[in-house]
PDB file of C-alpha atoms in Angstrom:
ATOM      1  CA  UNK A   1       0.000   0.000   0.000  1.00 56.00           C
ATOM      2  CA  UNK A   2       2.786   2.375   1.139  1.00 56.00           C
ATOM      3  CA  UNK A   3       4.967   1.948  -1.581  1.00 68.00           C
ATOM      4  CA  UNK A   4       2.265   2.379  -4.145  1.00 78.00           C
ATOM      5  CA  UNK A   5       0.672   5.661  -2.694  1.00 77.00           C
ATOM      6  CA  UNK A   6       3.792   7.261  -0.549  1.00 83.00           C
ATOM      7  CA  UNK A   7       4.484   9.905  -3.073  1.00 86.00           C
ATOM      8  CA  UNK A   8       0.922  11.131  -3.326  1.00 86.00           C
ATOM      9  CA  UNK A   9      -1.911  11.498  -0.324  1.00 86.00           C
ATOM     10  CA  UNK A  10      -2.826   8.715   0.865  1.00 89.00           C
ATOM     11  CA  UNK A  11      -5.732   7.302   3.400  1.00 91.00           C
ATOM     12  CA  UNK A  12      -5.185   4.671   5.622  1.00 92.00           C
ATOM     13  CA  UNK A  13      -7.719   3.496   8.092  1.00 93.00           C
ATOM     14  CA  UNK A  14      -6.831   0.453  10.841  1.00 94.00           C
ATOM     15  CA  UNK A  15      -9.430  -0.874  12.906  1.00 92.00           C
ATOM     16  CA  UNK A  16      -8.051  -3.181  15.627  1.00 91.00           C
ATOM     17  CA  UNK A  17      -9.640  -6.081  16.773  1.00 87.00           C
ATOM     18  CA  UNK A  18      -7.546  -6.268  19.583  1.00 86.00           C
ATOM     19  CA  UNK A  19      -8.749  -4.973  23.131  1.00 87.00           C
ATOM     20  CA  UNK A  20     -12.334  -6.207  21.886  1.00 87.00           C
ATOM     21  CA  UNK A  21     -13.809  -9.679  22.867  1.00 86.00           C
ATOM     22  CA  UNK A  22     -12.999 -12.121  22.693  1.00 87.00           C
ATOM     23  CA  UNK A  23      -9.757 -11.390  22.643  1.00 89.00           C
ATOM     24  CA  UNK A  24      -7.740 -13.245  19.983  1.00 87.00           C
ATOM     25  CA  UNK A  25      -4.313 -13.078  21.053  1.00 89.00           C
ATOM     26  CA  UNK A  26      -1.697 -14.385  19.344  1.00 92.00           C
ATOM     27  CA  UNK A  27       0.888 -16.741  21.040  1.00 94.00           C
ATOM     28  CA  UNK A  28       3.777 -13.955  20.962  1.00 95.00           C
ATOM     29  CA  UNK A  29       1.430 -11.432  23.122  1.00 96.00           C
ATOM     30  CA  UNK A  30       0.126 -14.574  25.351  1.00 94.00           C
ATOM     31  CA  UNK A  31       1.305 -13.714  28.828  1.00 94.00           C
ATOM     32  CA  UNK A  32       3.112 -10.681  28.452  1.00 94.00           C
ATOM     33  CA  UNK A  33       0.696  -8.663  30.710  1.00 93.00           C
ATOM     34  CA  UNK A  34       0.783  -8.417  34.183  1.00 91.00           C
ATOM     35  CA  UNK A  35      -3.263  -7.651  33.690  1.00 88.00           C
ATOM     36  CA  UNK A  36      -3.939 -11.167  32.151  1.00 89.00           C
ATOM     37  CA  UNK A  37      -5.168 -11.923  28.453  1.00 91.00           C
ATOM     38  CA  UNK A  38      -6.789  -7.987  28.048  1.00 92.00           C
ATOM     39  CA  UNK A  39      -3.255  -6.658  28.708  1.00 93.00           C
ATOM     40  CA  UNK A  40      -2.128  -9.016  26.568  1.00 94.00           C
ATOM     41  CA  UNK A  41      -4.138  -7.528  23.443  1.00 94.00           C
ATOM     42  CA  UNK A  42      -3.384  -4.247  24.753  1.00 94.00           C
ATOM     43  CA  UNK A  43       0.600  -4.408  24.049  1.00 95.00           C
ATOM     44  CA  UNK A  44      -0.120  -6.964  20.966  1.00 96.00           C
ATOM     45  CA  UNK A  45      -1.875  -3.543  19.672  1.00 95.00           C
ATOM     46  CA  UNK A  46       0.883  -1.490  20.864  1.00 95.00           C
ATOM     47  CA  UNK A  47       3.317  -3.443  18.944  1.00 96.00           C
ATOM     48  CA  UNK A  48       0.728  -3.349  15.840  1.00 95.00           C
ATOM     49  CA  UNK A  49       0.764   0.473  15.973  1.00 96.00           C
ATOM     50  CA  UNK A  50       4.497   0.403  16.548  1.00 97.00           C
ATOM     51  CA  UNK A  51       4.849  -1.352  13.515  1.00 96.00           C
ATOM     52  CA  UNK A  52       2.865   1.328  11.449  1.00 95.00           C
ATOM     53  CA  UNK A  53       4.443   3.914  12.578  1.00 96.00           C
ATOM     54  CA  UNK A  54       7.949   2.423  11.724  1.00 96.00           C
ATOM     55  CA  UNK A  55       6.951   2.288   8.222  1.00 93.00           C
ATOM     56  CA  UNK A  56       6.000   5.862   8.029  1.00 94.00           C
ATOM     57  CA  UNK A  57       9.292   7.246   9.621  1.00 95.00           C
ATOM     58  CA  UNK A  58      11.108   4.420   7.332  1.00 94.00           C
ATOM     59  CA  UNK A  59      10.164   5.907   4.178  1.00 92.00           C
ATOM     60  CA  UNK A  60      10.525   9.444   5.677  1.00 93.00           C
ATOM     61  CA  UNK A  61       6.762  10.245   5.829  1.00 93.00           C
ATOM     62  CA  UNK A  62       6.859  11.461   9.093  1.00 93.00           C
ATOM     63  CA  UNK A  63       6.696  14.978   8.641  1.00 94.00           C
ATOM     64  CA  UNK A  64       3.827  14.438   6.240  1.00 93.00           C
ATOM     65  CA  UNK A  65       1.545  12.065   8.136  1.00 95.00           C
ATOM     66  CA  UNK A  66      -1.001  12.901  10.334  1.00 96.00           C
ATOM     67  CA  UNK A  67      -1.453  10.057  12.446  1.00 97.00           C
ATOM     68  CA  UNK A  68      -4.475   9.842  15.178  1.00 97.00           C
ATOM     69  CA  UNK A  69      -5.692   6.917  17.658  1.00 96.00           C
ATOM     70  CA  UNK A  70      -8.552   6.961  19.456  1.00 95.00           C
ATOM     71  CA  UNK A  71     -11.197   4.308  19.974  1.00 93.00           C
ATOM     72  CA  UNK A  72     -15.405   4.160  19.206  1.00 90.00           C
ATOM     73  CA  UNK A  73     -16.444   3.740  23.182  1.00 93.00           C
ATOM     74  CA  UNK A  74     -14.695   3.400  27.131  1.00 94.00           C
ATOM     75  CA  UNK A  75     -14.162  -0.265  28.353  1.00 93.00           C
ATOM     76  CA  UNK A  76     -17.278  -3.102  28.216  1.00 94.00           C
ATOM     77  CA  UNK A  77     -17.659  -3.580  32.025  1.00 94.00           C
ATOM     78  CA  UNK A  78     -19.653  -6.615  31.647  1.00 95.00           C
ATOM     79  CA  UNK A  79     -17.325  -8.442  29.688  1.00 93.00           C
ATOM     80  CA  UNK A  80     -15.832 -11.279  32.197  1.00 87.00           C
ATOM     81  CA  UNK A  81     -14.835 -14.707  32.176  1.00 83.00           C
ATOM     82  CA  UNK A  82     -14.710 -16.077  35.851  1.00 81.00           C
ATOM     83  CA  UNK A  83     -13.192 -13.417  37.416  1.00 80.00           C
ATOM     84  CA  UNK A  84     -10.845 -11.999  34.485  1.00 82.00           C
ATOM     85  CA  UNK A  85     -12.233  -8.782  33.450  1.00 83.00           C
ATOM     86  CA  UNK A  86     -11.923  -8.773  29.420  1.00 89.00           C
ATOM     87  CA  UNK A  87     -13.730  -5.404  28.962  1.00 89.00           C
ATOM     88  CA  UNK A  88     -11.020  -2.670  30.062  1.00 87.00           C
ATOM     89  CA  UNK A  89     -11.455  -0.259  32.424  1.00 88.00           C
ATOM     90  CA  UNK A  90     -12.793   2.968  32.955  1.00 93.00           C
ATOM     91  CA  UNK A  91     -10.358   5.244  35.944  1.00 93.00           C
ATOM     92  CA  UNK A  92     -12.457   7.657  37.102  1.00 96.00           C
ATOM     93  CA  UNK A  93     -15.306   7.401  34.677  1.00 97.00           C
ATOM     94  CA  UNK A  94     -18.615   6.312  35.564  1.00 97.00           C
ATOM     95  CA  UNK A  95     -20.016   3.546  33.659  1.00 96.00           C
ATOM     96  CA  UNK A  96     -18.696   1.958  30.247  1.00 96.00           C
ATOM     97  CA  UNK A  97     -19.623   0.788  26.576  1.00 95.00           C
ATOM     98  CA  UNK A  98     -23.323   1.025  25.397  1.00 93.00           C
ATOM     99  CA  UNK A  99     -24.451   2.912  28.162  1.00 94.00           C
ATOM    100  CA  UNK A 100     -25.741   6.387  26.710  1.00 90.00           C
ATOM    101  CA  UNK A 101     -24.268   9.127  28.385  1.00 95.00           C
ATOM    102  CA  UNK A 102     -21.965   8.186  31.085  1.00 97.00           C
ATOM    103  CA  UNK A 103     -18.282   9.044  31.057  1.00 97.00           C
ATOM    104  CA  UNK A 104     -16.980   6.152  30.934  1.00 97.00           C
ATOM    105  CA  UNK A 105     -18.692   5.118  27.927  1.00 95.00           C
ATOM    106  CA  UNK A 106     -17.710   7.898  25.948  1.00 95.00           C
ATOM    107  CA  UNK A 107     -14.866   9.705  27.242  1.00 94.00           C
ATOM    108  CA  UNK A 108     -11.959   8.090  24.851  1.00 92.00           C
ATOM    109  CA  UNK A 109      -8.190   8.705  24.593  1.00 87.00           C
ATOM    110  CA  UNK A 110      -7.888  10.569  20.935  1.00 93.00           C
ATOM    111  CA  UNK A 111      -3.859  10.776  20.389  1.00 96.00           C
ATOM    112  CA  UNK A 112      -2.702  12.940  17.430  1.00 96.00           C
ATOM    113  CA  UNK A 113       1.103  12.495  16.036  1.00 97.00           C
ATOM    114  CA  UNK A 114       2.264  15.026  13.091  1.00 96.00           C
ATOM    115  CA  UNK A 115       6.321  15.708  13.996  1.00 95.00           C
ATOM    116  CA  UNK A 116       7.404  18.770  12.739  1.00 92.00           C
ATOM    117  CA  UNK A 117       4.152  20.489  12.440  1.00 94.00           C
ATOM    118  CA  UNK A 118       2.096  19.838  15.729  1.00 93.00           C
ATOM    119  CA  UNK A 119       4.164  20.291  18.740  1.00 89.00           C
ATOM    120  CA  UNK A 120       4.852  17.296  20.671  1.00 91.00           C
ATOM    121  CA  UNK A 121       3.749  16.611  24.520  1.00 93.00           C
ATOM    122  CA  UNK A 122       0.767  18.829  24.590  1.00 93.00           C
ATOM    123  CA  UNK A 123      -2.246  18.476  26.055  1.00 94.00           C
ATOM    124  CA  UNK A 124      -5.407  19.436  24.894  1.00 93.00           C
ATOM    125  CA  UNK A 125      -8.449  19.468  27.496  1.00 89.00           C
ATOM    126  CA  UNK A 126     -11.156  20.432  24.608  1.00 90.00           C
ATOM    127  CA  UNK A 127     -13.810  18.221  23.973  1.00 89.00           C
ATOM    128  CA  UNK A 128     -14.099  16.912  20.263  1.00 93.00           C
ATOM    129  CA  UNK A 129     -15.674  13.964  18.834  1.00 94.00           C
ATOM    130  CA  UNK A 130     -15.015  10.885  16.031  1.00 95.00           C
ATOM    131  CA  UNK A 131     -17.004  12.932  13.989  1.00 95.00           C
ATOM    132  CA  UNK A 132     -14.138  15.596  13.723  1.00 97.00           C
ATOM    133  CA  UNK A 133     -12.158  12.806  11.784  1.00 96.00           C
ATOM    134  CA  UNK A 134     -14.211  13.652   8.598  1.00 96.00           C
ATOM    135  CA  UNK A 135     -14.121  17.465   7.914  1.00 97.00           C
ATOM    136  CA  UNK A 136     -10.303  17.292   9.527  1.00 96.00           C
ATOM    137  CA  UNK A 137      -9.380  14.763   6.683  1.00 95.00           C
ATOM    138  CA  UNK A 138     -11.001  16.996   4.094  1.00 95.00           C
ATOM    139  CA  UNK A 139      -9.085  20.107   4.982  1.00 95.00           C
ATOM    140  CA  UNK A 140      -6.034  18.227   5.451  1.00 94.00           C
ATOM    141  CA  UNK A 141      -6.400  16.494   1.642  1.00 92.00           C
ATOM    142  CA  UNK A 142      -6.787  20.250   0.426  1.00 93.00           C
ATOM    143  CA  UNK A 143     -11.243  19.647  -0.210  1.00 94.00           C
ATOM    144  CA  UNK A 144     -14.666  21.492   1.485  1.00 95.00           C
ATOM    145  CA  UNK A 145     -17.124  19.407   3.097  1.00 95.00           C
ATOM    146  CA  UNK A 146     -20.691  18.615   1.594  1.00 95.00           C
ATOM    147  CA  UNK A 147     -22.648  22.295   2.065  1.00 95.00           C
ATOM    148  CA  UNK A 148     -26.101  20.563   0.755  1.00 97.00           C
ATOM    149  CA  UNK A 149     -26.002  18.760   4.052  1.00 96.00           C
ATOM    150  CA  UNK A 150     -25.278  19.915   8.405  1.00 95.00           C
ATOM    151  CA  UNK A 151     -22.370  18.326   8.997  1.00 95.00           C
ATOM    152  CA  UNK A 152     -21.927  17.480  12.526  1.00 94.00           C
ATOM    153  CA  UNK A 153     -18.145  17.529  12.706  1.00 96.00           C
ATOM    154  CA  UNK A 154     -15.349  20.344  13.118  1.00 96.00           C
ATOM    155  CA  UNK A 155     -12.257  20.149  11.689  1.00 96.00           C
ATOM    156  CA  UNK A 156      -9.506  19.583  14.633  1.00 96.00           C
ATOM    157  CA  UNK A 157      -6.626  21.509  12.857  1.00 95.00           C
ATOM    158  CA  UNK A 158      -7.440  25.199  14.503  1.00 95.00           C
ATOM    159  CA  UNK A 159      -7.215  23.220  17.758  1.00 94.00           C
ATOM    160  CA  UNK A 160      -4.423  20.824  17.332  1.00 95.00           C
ATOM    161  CA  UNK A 161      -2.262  24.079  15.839  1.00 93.00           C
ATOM    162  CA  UNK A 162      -3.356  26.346  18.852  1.00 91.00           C
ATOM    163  CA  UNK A 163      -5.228  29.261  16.131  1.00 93.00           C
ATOM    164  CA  UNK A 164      -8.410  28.309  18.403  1.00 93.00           C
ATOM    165  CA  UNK A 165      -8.565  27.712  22.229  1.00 89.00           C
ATOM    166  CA  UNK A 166     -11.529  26.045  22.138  1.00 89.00           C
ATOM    167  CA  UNK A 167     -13.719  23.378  20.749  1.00 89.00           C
ATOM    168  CA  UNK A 168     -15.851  24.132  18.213  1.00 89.00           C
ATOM    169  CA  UNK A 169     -18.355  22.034  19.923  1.00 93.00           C
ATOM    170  CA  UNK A 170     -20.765  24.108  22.252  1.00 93.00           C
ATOM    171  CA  UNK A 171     -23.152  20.997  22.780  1.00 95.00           C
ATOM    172  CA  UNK A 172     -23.037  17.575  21.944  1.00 95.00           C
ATOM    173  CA  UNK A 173     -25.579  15.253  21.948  1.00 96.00           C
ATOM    174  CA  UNK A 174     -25.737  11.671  23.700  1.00 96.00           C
ATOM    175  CA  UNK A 175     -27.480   8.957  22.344  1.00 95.00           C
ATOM    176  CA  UNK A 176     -27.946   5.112  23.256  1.00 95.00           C
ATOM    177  CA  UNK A 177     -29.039   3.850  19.765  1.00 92.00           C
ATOM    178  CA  UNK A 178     -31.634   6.184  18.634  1.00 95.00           C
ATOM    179  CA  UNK A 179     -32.536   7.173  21.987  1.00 97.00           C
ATOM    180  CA  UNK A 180     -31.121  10.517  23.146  1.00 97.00           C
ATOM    181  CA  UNK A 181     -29.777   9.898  26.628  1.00 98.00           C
ATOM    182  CA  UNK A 182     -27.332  13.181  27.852  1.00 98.00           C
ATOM    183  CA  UNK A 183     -26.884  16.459  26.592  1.00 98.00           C
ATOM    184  CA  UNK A 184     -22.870  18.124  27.465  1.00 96.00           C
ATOM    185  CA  UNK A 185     -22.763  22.218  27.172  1.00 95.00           C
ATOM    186  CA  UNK A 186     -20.128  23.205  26.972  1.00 92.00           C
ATOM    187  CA  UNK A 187     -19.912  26.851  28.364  1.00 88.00           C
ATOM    188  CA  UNK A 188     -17.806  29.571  26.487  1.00 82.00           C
ATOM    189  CA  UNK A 189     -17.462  32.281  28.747  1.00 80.00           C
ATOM    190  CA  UNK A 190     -17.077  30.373  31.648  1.00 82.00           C
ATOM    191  CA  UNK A 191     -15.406  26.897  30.541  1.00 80.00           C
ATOM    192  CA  UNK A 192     -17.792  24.970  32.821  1.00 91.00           C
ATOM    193  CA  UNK A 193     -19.350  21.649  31.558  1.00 94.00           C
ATOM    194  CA  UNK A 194     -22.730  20.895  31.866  1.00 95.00           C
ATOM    195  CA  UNK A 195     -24.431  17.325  31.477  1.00 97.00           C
ATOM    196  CA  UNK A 196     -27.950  16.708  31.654  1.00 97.00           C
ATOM    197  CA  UNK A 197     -29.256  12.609  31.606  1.00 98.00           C
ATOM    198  CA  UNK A 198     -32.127  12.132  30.397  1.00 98.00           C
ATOM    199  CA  UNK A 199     -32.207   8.606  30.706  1.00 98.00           C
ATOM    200  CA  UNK A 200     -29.742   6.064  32.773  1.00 97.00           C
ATOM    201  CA  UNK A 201     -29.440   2.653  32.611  1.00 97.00           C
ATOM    202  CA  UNK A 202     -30.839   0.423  35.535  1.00 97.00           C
ATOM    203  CA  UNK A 203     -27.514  -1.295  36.880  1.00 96.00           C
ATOM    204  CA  UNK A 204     -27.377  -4.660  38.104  1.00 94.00           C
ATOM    205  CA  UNK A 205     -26.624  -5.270  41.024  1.00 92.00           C
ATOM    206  CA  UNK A 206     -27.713  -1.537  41.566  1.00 90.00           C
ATOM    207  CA  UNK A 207     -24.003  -0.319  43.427  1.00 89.00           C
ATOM    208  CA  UNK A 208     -22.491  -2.464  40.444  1.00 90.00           C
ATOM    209  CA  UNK A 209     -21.851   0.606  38.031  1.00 93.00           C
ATOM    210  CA  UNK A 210     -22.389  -2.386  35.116  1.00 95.00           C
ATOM    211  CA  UNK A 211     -25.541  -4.149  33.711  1.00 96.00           C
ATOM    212  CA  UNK A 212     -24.208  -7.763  34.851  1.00 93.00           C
ATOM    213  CA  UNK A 213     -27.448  -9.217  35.162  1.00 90.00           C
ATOM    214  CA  UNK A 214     -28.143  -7.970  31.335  1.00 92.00           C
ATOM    215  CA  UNK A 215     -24.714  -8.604  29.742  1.00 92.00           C
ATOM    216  CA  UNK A 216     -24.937  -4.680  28.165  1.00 94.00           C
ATOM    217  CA  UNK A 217     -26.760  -2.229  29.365  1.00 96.00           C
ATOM    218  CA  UNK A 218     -30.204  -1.512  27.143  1.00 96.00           C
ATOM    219  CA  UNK A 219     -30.808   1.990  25.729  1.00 96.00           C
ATOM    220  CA  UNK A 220     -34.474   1.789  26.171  1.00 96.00           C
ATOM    221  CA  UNK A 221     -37.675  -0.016  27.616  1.00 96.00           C
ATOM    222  CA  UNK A 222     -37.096  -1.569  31.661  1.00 95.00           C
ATOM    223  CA  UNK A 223     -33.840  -1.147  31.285  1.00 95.00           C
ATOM    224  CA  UNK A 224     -33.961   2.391  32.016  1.00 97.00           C
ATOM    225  CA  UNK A 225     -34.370   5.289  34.198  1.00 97.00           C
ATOM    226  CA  UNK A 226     -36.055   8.152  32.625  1.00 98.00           C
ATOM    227  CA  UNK A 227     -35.228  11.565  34.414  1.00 97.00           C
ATOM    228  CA  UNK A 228     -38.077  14.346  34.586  1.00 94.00           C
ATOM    229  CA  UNK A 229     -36.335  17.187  35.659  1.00 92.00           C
ATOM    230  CA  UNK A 230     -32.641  15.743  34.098  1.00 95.00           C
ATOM    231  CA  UNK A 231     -29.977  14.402  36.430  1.00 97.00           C
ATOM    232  CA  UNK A 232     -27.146  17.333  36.055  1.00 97.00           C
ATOM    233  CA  UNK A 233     -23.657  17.308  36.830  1.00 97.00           C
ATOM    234  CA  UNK A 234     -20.924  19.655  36.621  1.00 96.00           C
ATOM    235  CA  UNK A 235     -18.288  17.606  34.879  1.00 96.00           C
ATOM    236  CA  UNK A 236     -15.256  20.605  35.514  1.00 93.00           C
ATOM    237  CA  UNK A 237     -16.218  19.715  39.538  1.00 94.00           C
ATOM    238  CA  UNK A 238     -17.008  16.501  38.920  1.00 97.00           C
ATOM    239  CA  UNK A 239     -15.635  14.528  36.054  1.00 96.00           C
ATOM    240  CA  UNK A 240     -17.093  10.880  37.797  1.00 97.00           C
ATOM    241  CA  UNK A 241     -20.694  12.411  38.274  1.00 97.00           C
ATOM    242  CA  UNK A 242     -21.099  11.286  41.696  1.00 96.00           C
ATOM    243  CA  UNK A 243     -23.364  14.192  42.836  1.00 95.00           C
ATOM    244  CA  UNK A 244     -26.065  15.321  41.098  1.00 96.00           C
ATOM    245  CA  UNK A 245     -26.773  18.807  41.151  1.00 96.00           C
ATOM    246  CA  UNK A 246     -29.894  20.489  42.569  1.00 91.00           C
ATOM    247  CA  UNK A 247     -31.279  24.054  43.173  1.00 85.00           C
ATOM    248  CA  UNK A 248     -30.086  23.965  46.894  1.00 87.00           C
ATOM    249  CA  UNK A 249     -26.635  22.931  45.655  1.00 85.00           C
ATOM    250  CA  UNK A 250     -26.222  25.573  42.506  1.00 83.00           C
ATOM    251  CA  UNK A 251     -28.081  28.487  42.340  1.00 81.00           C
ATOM    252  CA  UNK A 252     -27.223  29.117  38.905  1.00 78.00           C
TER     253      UNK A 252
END
């Protein structure tokens, strides 16, 4: 592929299977990890993405490749064989994959690599989305997005060069299949997020933070908790939305 397309622009998208059940590791990777067949896939991907990268500094594309991981959703709590957890884990984050609007569902790594152009080391606390990934390719292959259509994404570049402080993203919207689950705002002025849940999922056991008793949580029907007025936290307080706000607790 590289050697065919490495003097012109080129597109290459890698989806791992790795981290994802049920974990297909090969024997190389089996028992590396101190964190049992998950870690395993973890550095087997490592070494995948290591391998990638190699070839783009070998045939000196690295000042010309803009490279970004992220992944589609935070760790599948559920996922477990006896007691080995093959799902991931979330840190801080409440909650995990397929569960609407909870952090740890939806609050991903994204990890952007472009030597020579973006600076390295740099931290960006903006929220952005996969959906970025389309208008930021565009620019970056010299086109305009669509104007016949809304197109949900921003282009990163402003924020990834520093031209912009902030995320083009005001709101974003939270949905568990069709349903919409959480609202973030993002305010401006103040940099304070807001999220508002419409709808939670019923845990099982209820302290559990996971749907074990469903396998996944369900976006709709018994399965949830619909919220009349919303539940809202203030994720710059509190990123783990432990304590829901109320008019006693903030004025505002």
């Amino acid at each position: 592929f590289y050697f065919r397309n490495k003097h012109r622009p080129f597109l290459l998208f890698v989806s791992l299977l790795h981290v994802h059940t049920p974990l297909i590791t090969t024997e190389e990777f089996q028992g590396r990890s101190r964190h049992g067949l998950y870690g395993d896939n973890v550095e087997e991907m490592d070494w995948m993405v290591g391998r990638l990268l190699d070839v783009i500094d070998k045939e000196g594309l690295k000042n010309t490749t803009f490279v970004y991981f992220a992944s589609d959703h935070g760790g599948f709590l559920e996922a477990h064989r006896g007691n080995a957890q093959f799902g991931g884990w979330n840190g801080i984050y409440k909650g995990g994959k397929g569960m609407g609007g909870w952090e740890g569902g939806i609050r991903v790594p994204g990890i952007v690599r472009w030597p020579g152009v973006l600076p390295a080391g740099t931290v960006i606390n903006e929220l952005t989305s996969l959906m970025d990934i389309f208008p930021t390719v565009v620019q970056l292959a010299g086109g305009a997005v669509p104007q016949d259509r809304v197109i949900d994404g921003r282009t990163l570049l402003p924020l990834l060069q520093g031209t912009v402080q902030h995320s083009g993203h005001e709101f974003l919207f939270h949905y568990c299949g069709v349903f919409l689950h959480a609202v973030r705002w993002h305010q401006k002025d103040s940099g304070t997020v807001w999220k508002a849940h419409y709808a939670t999922p019923v845990f099982q056991p209820e302290a559990s933070g996971a749907c074990f008793g469903r396998g996944i949580c369900p976006c709709s029907g018994d399965g949830v908790t619909h919220h009349d007025p919303p539940l809202l936290f203030d994720l710059s307080q509190d990123p783990s939305e432990t304590s829901p706000l109320s008019a006693d607790t903030e004025p505002l």
